[in-house]
Amino acid sequence: QVQVVQSGAEVKKPGASVKVSCEVSGYPLTELSMHWVRQAPGKGPEWMGGFDPQDAKAIYAQKFQGRVTMTEGTSSDTVYMELSSLRSDDTAVYYCATDSPGIAVPEGYYAMDVWGQGTTVTVSS
Amino acid sequence: QSVLTQPPSVSGAPGQRVTISCTGDKSNIGADYFVHWYQQLPGTAPRLLIYGNNIRPSGVPDRFSGSKSGTSASLAITGLQAADEAVYYCQSFDSSLSGVVFGGGTKLTVL
């Protein structure tokens, strides 16, 4: 069973960067399609980027291009999302989410079956 | 303004059936990208309810069903229960934006 555990809450000043980690267990990370989604207070989910299974590469939302970087750790079971030039409106809960072996393809392309617990990022001066 | 349009709210009495619509265009739902649906309870991460337009992941009750036609999709919930009170989101892929898009969400109230 795929499980995802994220790093803890962060408080940052405007202009700083934040790096959130997501540790995956129960299935090889290389066989999963990981995504990052954020949710501002009282708002709906907003996709930031992730792995495109059709093109087998990372893709980013146009809104975040140039400001977000998604990487894999050397241990191969951890992924990271770094967001730079933080602003107050980046205050949100950040989730990593992935598909799982139980999700059929191609019907499950871009579906997010397993979610982390969320990481609250607060940007305030 | 979300790329996928959902009604802000729907309601129904226990035991009744409700549907939630999700309207897109020719660059997302109409381009034959699959539609997925999520349920979000307060303070929790979204939960995948339906993927691939109409497939239920293991563990999701058959009271939940999905459909798609043209540039729209729908989520139907039958036998409404108090526990179904939540916000529901649709999601797809958009070729113009080259990325994943979510609907604005629909709050379901069980009367």
PDB file of C-alpha atoms in Angstrom:
ATOM      1  CA  GLN A   1       0.000   0.000   0.000  1.00  0.00           C
ATOM      2  CA  VAL A   2       1.416   3.348  -1.047  1.00  0.00           C
ATOM      3  CA  GLN A   3       1.915   5.841   1.770  1.00  0.00           C
ATOM      4  CA  VAL A   4       3.124   9.412   1.575  1.00  0.00           C
ATOM      5  CA  VAL A   5       4.483  11.475   4.462  1.00  0.00           C
ATOM      6  CA  GLN A   6       5.347  15.148   4.101  1.00  0.00           C
ATOM      7  CA  SER A   7       7.667  17.437   6.040  1.00  0.00           C
ATOM      8  CA  GLY A   8       6.406  19.795   8.706  1.00  0.00           C
ATOM      9  CA  ALA A   9       4.963  23.283   8.661  1.00  0.00           C
ATOM     10  CA  GLU A  10       7.078  26.221   7.537  1.00  0.00           C
ATOM     11  CA  VAL A  11       6.977  29.953   8.182  1.00  0.00           C
ATOM     12  CA  LYS A  12       8.841  32.098   5.670  1.00  0.00           C
ATOM     13  CA  LYS A  13       9.354  35.766   4.936  1.00  0.00           C
ATOM     14  CA  PRO A  14       8.425  37.298   1.583  1.00  0.00           C
ATOM     15  CA  GLY A  15      11.131  36.768  -0.992  1.00  0.00           C
ATOM     16  CA  ALA A  16      12.459  33.593   0.640  1.00  0.00           C
ATOM     17  CA  SER A  17      12.239  30.026  -0.667  1.00  0.00           C
ATOM     18  CA  VAL A  18      10.633  26.951   0.836  1.00  0.00           C
ATOM     19  CA  LYS A  19      11.437  23.293   0.208  1.00  0.00           C
ATOM     20  CA  VAL A  20       8.855  20.655   1.079  1.00  0.00           C
ATOM     21  CA  SER A  21       9.677  16.956   1.114  1.00  0.00           C
ATOM     22  CA  CYS A  22       7.459  13.971   0.455  1.00  0.00           C
ATOM     23  CA  GLU A  23       8.600  10.472   1.461  1.00  0.00           C
ATOM     24  CA  VAL A  24       6.982   7.554  -0.329  1.00  0.00           C
ATOM     25  CA  SER A  25       6.776   4.008   0.988  1.00  0.00           C
ATOM     26  CA  GLY A  26       5.113   0.803  -0.146  1.00  0.00           C
ATOM     27  CA  TYR A  27       5.923   1.099  -3.847  1.00  0.00           C
ATOM     28  CA  PRO A  28       8.874   2.222  -5.991  1.00  0.00           C
ATOM     29  CA  LEU A  29       8.794   5.951  -6.548  1.00  0.00           C
ATOM     30  CA  THR A  30      10.027   5.407 -10.097  1.00  0.00           C
ATOM     31  CA  GLU A  31       6.761   3.661 -10.945  1.00  0.00           C
ATOM     32  CA  LEU A  32       4.498   6.395  -9.583  1.00  0.00           C
ATOM     33  CA  SER A  33       3.341   9.703 -11.040  1.00  0.00           C
ATOM     34  CA  MET A  34       3.829  12.310  -8.318  1.00  0.00           C
ATOM     35  CA  HIS A  35       2.135  15.691  -8.304  1.00  0.00           C
ATOM     36  CA  TRP A  36       2.182  18.785  -6.140  1.00  0.00           C
ATOM     37  CA  VAL A  37      -1.075  20.564  -5.356  1.00  0.00           C
ATOM     38  CA  ARG A  38      -1.642  23.529  -3.091  1.00  0.00           C
ATOM     39  CA  GLN A  39      -4.763  24.856  -1.428  1.00  0.00           C
ATOM     40  CA  ALA A  40      -5.016  28.390  -0.126  1.00  0.00           C
ATOM     41  CA  PRO A  41      -7.343  29.027   2.826  1.00  0.00           C
ATOM     42  CA  GLY A  42     -10.969  28.709   1.713  1.00  0.00           C
ATOM     43  CA  LYS A  43     -10.000  27.961  -1.891  1.00  0.00           C
ATOM     44  CA  GLY A  44      -9.972  24.897  -4.119  1.00  0.00           C
ATOM     45  CA  PRO A  45      -6.972  22.767  -5.036  1.00  0.00           C
ATOM     46  CA  GLU A  46      -4.441  24.288  -7.422  1.00  0.00           C
ATOM     47  CA  TRP A  47      -2.091  22.025  -9.383  1.00  0.00           C
ATOM     48  CA  MET A  48       1.539  23.171  -9.387  1.00  0.00           C
ATOM     49  CA  GLY A  49       3.246  20.448 -11.369  1.00  0.00           C
ATOM     50  CA  GLY A  50       4.047  16.788 -11.554  1.00  0.00           C
ATOM     51  CA  PHE A  51       5.005  13.858 -13.670  1.00  0.00           C
ATOM     52  CA  ASP A  52       3.294  13.497 -17.017  1.00  0.00           C
ATOM     53  CA  PRO A  53       2.920   9.751 -17.653  1.00  0.00           C
ATOM     54  CA  GLN A  54       2.154  10.258 -21.330  1.00  0.00           C
ATOM     55  CA  ASP A  55       5.367  12.143 -22.091  1.00  0.00           C
ATOM     56  CA  ALA A  56       7.357  10.620 -19.198  1.00  0.00           C
ATOM     57  CA  LYS A  57       8.608  13.977 -17.983  1.00  0.00           C
ATOM     58  CA  ALA A  58       7.956  16.615 -15.362  1.00  0.00           C
ATOM     59  CA  ILE A  59       5.510  19.352 -16.251  1.00  0.00           C
ATOM     60  CA  TYR A  60       4.728  22.564 -14.422  1.00  0.00           C
ATOM     61  CA  ALA A  61       1.725  24.836 -14.297  1.00  0.00           C
ATOM     62  CA  GLN A  62       2.370  27.946 -16.367  1.00  0.00           C
ATOM     63  CA  LYS A  63       1.656  30.085 -13.309  1.00  0.00           C
ATOM     64  CA  PHE A  64       4.600  28.590 -11.419  1.00  0.00           C
ATOM     65  CA  GLN A  65       7.143  28.099 -14.179  1.00  0.00           C
ATOM     66  CA  GLY A  66      10.452  29.649 -13.222  1.00  0.00           C
ATOM     67  CA  ARG A  67       9.523  29.681  -9.557  1.00  0.00           C
ATOM     68  CA  VAL A  68       8.990  25.995  -8.744  1.00  0.00           C
ATOM     69  CA  THR A  69      11.396  23.075  -8.922  1.00  0.00           C
ATOM     70  CA  MET A  70      10.503  19.436  -8.327  1.00  0.00           C
ATOM     71  CA  THR A  71      13.304  16.986  -7.676  1.00  0.00           C
ATOM     72  CA  GLU A  72      14.004  13.481  -6.426  1.00  0.00           C
ATOM     73  CA  GLY A  73      16.266  12.738  -3.498  1.00  0.00           C
ATOM     74  CA  THR A  74      19.348  10.542  -3.755  1.00  0.00           C
ATOM     75  CA  SER A  75      17.630   7.829  -1.714  1.00  0.00           C
ATOM     76  CA  SER A  76      14.999   7.532  -4.479  1.00  0.00           C
ATOM     77  CA  ASP A  77      12.062   7.390  -2.085  1.00  0.00           C
ATOM     78  CA  THR A  78      11.761  11.119  -1.449  1.00  0.00           C
ATOM     79  CA  VAL A  79      10.658  13.939  -3.714  1.00  0.00           C
ATOM     80  CA  TYR A  80      10.987  17.648  -3.085  1.00  0.00           C
ATOM     81  CA  MET A  81       9.158  20.761  -4.183  1.00  0.00           C
ATOM     82  CA  GLU A  82      10.941  24.089  -3.862  1.00  0.00           C
ATOM     83  CA  LEU A  83       9.063  27.348  -4.396  1.00  0.00           C
ATOM     84  CA  SER A  84      11.070  30.546  -4.593  1.00  0.00           C
ATOM     85  CA  SER A  85      10.342  34.289  -4.362  1.00  0.00           C
ATOM     86  CA  LEU A  86       7.575  33.662  -1.883  1.00  0.00           C
ATOM     87  CA  ARG A  87       4.711  36.137  -1.555  1.00  0.00           C
ATOM     88  CA  SER A  88       1.932  36.400   0.984  1.00  0.00           C
ATOM     89  CA  ASP A  89      -0.503  34.796  -1.447  1.00  0.00           C
ATOM     90  CA  ASP A  90       1.665  31.659  -1.475  1.00  0.00           C
ATOM     91  CA  THR A  91       0.331  30.959   2.021  1.00  0.00           C
ATOM     92  CA  ALA A  92      -1.397  27.610   1.623  1.00  0.00           C
ATOM     93  CA  VAL A  93      -1.396  23.935   2.447  1.00  0.00           C
ATOM     94  CA  TYR A  94       0.895  22.122   0.036  1.00  0.00           C
ATOM     95  CA  TYR A  95       0.177  18.487  -0.820  1.00  0.00           C
ATOM     96  CA  CYS A  96       2.085  15.847  -2.689  1.00  0.00           C
ATOM     97  CA  ALA A  97      -0.168  13.272  -4.289  1.00  0.00           C
ATOM     98  CA  THR A  98       0.312  10.254  -6.487  1.00  0.00           C
ATOM     99  CA  ASP A  99      -1.440   7.566  -8.411  1.00  0.00           C
ATOM    100  CA  SER A 100      -1.194   4.001  -7.099  1.00  0.00           C
ATOM    101  CA  PRO A 101      -0.867   0.449  -8.456  1.00  0.00           C
ATOM    102  CA  GLY A 102      -4.620  -0.022  -8.111  1.00  0.00           C
ATOM    103  CA  ILE A 103      -5.363   2.742 -10.611  1.00  0.00           C
ATOM    104  CA  ALA A 104      -5.764   1.521 -14.192  1.00  0.00           C
ATOM    105  CA  VAL A 105      -4.052   3.241 -17.074  1.00  0.00           C
ATOM    106  CA  PRO A 106      -4.630   5.179 -19.220  1.00  0.00           C
ATOM    107  CA  GLU A 107      -7.890   5.997 -17.440  1.00  0.00           C
ATOM    108  CA  GLY A 108      -5.958   7.003 -14.347  1.00  0.00           C
ATOM    109  CA  TYR A 109      -3.610   9.445 -16.042  1.00  0.00           C
ATOM    110  CA  TYR A 110      -3.273  12.526 -13.801  1.00  0.00           C
ATOM    111  CA  ALA A 111      -5.542  11.012 -11.126  1.00  0.00           C
ATOM    112  CA  MET A 112      -4.265  11.412  -7.561  1.00  0.00           C
ATOM    113  CA  ASP A 113      -5.151   8.449  -5.392  1.00  0.00           C
ATOM    114  CA  VAL A 114      -2.796   8.810  -2.439  1.00  0.00           C
ATOM    115  CA  TRP A 115      -2.234  12.155  -0.742  1.00  0.00           C
ATOM    116  CA  GLY A 116       0.207  13.326   1.868  1.00  0.00           C
ATOM    117  CA  GLN A 117      -1.049  14.897   5.059  1.00  0.00           C
ATOM    118  CA  GLY A 118      -0.272  18.378   3.763  1.00  0.00           C
ATOM    119  CA  THR A 119       2.371  20.932   4.722  1.00  0.00           C
ATOM    120  CA  THR A 120       1.232  24.372   5.841  1.00  0.00           C
ATOM    121  CA  VAL A 121       3.422  27.134   4.451  1.00  0.00           C
ATOM    122  CA  THR A 122       2.856  30.578   5.907  1.00  0.00           C
ATOM    123  CA  VAL A 123       4.455  33.587   4.235  1.00  0.00           C
ATOM    124  CA  SER A 124       4.498  36.612   6.474  1.00  0.00           C
ATOM    125  CA  SER A 125       6.792  39.495   7.247  1.00  0.00           C
TER     126      SER A 125
ATOM    127  CA  GLN B   1     -12.023  31.735 -12.472  1.00  0.00           C
ATOM    128  CA  SER B   2     -11.556  27.978 -12.833  1.00  0.00           C
ATOM    129  CA  VAL B   3     -11.102  26.339 -16.218  1.00  0.00           C
ATOM    130  CA  LEU B   4     -13.672  23.723 -15.208  1.00  0.00           C
ATOM    131  CA  THR B   5     -16.993  25.174 -14.038  1.00  0.00           C
ATOM    132  CA  GLN B   6     -18.978  23.631 -11.198  1.00  0.00           C
ATOM    133  CA  PRO B   7     -22.064  24.913  -9.370  1.00  0.00           C
ATOM    134  CA  PRO B   8     -21.044  26.462  -6.036  1.00  0.00           C
ATOM    135  CA  SER B   9     -23.546  24.401  -4.075  1.00  0.00           C
ATOM    136  CA  VAL B  10     -26.091  21.595  -4.258  1.00  0.00           C
ATOM    137  CA  SER B  11     -28.289  20.087  -1.593  1.00  0.00           C
ATOM    138  CA  GLY B  12     -30.504  17.097  -0.996  1.00  0.00           C
ATOM    139  CA  ALA B  13     -32.334  15.227   1.713  1.00  0.00           C
ATOM    140  CA  PRO B  14     -31.053  11.938   3.138  1.00  0.00           C
ATOM    141  CA  GLY B  15     -31.780   9.079   0.767  1.00  0.00           C
ATOM    142  CA  GLN B  16     -32.167  11.319  -2.262  1.00  0.00           C
ATOM    143  CA  ARG B  17     -30.030  11.526  -5.407  1.00  0.00           C
ATOM    144  CA  VAL B  18     -27.985  14.563  -6.383  1.00  0.00           C
ATOM    145  CA  THR B  19     -25.801  15.341  -9.360  1.00  0.00           C
ATOM    146  CA  ILE B  20     -22.881  17.739  -9.664  1.00  0.00           C
ATOM    147  CA  SER B  21     -21.915  19.042 -13.071  1.00  0.00           C
ATOM    148  CA  CYS B  22     -18.468  19.954 -14.385  1.00  0.00           C
ATOM    149  CA  THR B  23     -18.317  21.952 -17.604  1.00  0.00           C
ATOM    150  CA  GLY B  24     -15.161  22.375 -19.644  1.00  0.00           C
ATOM    151  CA  ASP B  25     -14.349  23.008 -23.292  1.00  0.00           C
ATOM    152  CA  LYS B  26     -12.644  21.517 -26.326  1.00  0.00           C
ATOM    153  CA  SER B  27      -9.180  21.787 -24.786  1.00  0.00           C
ATOM    154  CA  ASN B  28      -9.917  19.664 -21.728  1.00  0.00           C
ATOM    155  CA  ILE B  29     -12.996  17.472 -21.241  1.00  0.00           C
ATOM    156  CA  GLY B  30     -13.976  17.898 -24.895  1.00  0.00           C
ATOM    157  CA  ALA B  31     -10.502  16.816 -25.989  1.00  0.00           C
ATOM    158  CA  ASP B  32     -11.163  13.384 -24.525  1.00  0.00           C
ATOM    159  CA  TYR B  33      -9.029  13.821 -21.443  1.00  0.00           C
ATOM    160  CA  PHE B  34     -10.332  11.776 -18.553  1.00  0.00           C
ATOM    161  CA  VAL B  35     -12.284  13.408 -15.721  1.00  0.00           C
ATOM    162  CA  HIS B  36     -11.606  12.586 -12.081  1.00  0.00           C
ATOM    163  CA  TRP B  37     -13.676  13.499  -9.027  1.00  0.00           C
ATOM    164  CA  TYR B  38     -12.598  14.155  -5.446  1.00  0.00           C
ATOM    165  CA  GLN B  39     -14.375  14.530  -2.127  1.00  0.00           C
ATOM    166  CA  GLN B  40     -12.886  16.835   0.502  1.00  0.00           C
ATOM    167  CA  LEU B  41     -14.010  16.875   4.107  1.00  0.00           C
ATOM    168  CA  PRO B  42     -13.021  19.857   6.283  1.00  0.00           C
ATOM    169  CA  GLY B  43      -9.394  19.806   7.348  1.00  0.00           C
ATOM    170  CA  THR B  44      -8.477  16.771   5.248  1.00  0.00           C
ATOM    171  CA  ALA B  45      -6.800  16.112   1.918  1.00  0.00           C
ATOM    172  CA  PRO B  46      -8.987  15.434  -1.109  1.00  0.00           C
ATOM    173  CA  ARG B  47     -10.029  11.805  -1.607  1.00  0.00           C
ATOM    174  CA  LEU B  48     -10.261  10.274  -5.078  1.00  0.00           C
ATOM    175  CA  LEU B  49     -13.860   9.170  -5.685  1.00  0.00           C
ATOM    176  CA  ILE B  50     -14.021   8.556  -9.434  1.00  0.00           C
ATOM    177  CA  TYR B  51     -11.286   8.352 -12.060  1.00  0.00           C
ATOM    178  CA  GLY B  52     -11.289   7.776 -15.789  1.00  0.00           C
ATOM    179  CA  ASN B  53     -14.761   9.403 -16.037  1.00  0.00           C
ATOM    180  CA  ASN B  54     -16.630   6.556 -14.348  1.00  0.00           C
ATOM    181  CA  ILE B  55     -14.310   4.146 -12.486  1.00  0.00           C
ATOM    182  CA  ARG B  56     -14.498   3.814  -8.722  1.00  0.00           C
ATOM    183  CA  PRO B  57     -11.248   3.122  -6.865  1.00  0.00           C
ATOM    184  CA  SER B  58     -11.331   0.244  -4.434  1.00  0.00           C
ATOM    185  CA  GLY B  59     -13.287   1.126  -1.315  1.00  0.00           C
ATOM    186  CA  VAL B  60     -15.533   3.795  -2.829  1.00  0.00           C
ATOM    187  CA  PRO B  61     -19.220   2.875  -2.423  1.00  0.00           C
ATOM    188  CA  ASP B  62     -21.264   2.257  -5.570  1.00  0.00           C
ATOM    189  CA  ARG B  63     -23.559   5.114  -4.488  1.00  0.00           C
ATOM    190  CA  PHE B  64     -21.023   7.310  -6.289  1.00  0.00           C
ATOM    191  CA  SER B  65     -20.937   7.253 -10.088  1.00  0.00           C
ATOM    192  CA  GLY B  66     -19.507   9.398 -12.861  1.00  0.00           C
ATOM    193  CA  SER B  67     -20.347  10.119 -16.461  1.00  0.00           C
ATOM    194  CA  LYS B  68     -19.058  12.264 -19.289  1.00  0.00           C
ATOM    195  CA  SER B  69     -20.579  13.620 -22.469  1.00  0.00           C
ATOM    196  CA  GLY B  70     -19.047  16.097 -24.865  1.00  0.00           C
ATOM    197  CA  THR B  71     -17.460  18.946 -22.907  1.00  0.00           C
ATOM    198  CA  SER B  72     -19.167  18.105 -19.594  1.00  0.00           C
ATOM    199  CA  ALA B  73     -19.038  15.513 -16.871  1.00  0.00           C
ATOM    200  CA  SER B  74     -21.243  14.690 -13.907  1.00  0.00           C
ATOM    201  CA  LEU B  75     -20.938  13.078 -10.519  1.00  0.00           C
ATOM    202  CA  ALA B  76     -24.049  11.386  -9.152  1.00  0.00           C
ATOM    203  CA  ILE B  77     -24.575  10.427  -5.529  1.00  0.00           C
ATOM    204  CA  THR B  78     -27.522   8.224  -4.627  1.00  0.00           C
ATOM    205  CA  GLY B  79     -28.874   7.339  -1.195  1.00  0.00           C
ATOM    206  CA  LEU B  80     -27.535  10.577   0.298  1.00  0.00           C
ATOM    207  CA  GLN B  81     -26.074  10.303   3.780  1.00  0.00           C
ATOM    208  CA  ALA B  82     -25.046  12.949   6.282  1.00  0.00           C
ATOM    209  CA  ALA B  83     -21.449  11.758   5.872  1.00  0.00           C
ATOM    210  CA  ASP B  84     -21.542  12.817   2.206  1.00  0.00           C
ATOM    211  CA  GLU B  85     -21.620  16.479   3.225  1.00  0.00           C
ATOM    212  CA  ALA B  86     -18.362  17.772   1.758  1.00  0.00           C
ATOM    213  CA  VAL B  87     -16.885  19.770  -1.108  1.00  0.00           C
ATOM    214  CA  TYR B  88     -16.550  17.922  -4.422  1.00  0.00           C
ATOM    215  CA  TYR B  89     -14.028  18.789  -7.131  1.00  0.00           C
ATOM    216  CA  CYS B  90     -13.671  17.658 -10.725  1.00  0.00           C
ATOM    217  CA  GLN B  91     -10.270  17.490 -12.395  1.00  0.00           C
ATOM    218  CA  SER B  92      -8.960  16.938 -15.904  1.00  0.00           C
ATOM    219  CA  PHE B  93      -6.054  17.852 -18.169  1.00  0.00           C
ATOM    220  CA  ASP B  94      -6.000  20.913 -20.395  1.00  0.00           C
ATOM    221  CA  SER B  95      -4.026  20.868 -23.640  1.00  0.00           C
ATOM    222  CA  SER B  96      -3.967  24.659 -23.984  1.00  0.00           C
ATOM    223  CA  LEU B  97      -2.473  25.065 -20.522  1.00  0.00           C
ATOM    224  CA  SER B  98      -0.450  21.834 -20.821  1.00  0.00           C
ATOM    225  CA  GLY B  99      -1.387  20.937 -17.293  1.00  0.00           C
ATOM    226  CA  VAL B 100      -3.857  19.557 -14.792  1.00  0.00           C
ATOM    227  CA  VAL B 101      -6.893  21.674 -13.997  1.00  0.00           C
ATOM    228  CA  PHE B 102      -9.452  21.524 -11.185  1.00  0.00           C
ATOM    229  CA  GLY B 103     -13.007  22.762 -10.975  1.00  0.00           C
ATOM    230  CA  GLY B 104     -13.892  25.430  -8.441  1.00  0.00           C
ATOM    231  CA  GLY B 105     -15.650  22.953  -6.185  1.00  0.00           C
ATOM    232  CA  THR B 106     -19.250  22.243  -5.197  1.00  0.00           C
ATOM    233  CA  LYS B 107     -20.382  22.178  -1.594  1.00  0.00           C
ATOM    234  CA  LEU B 108     -22.911  19.449  -0.956  1.00  0.00           C
ATOM    235  CA  THR B 109     -25.304  20.049   1.914  1.00  0.00           C
ATOM    236  CA  VAL B 110     -27.405  17.176   3.226  1.00  0.00           C
ATOM    237  CA  LEU B 111     -30.602  18.713   4.542  1.00  0.00           C
TER     238      LEU B 111
END
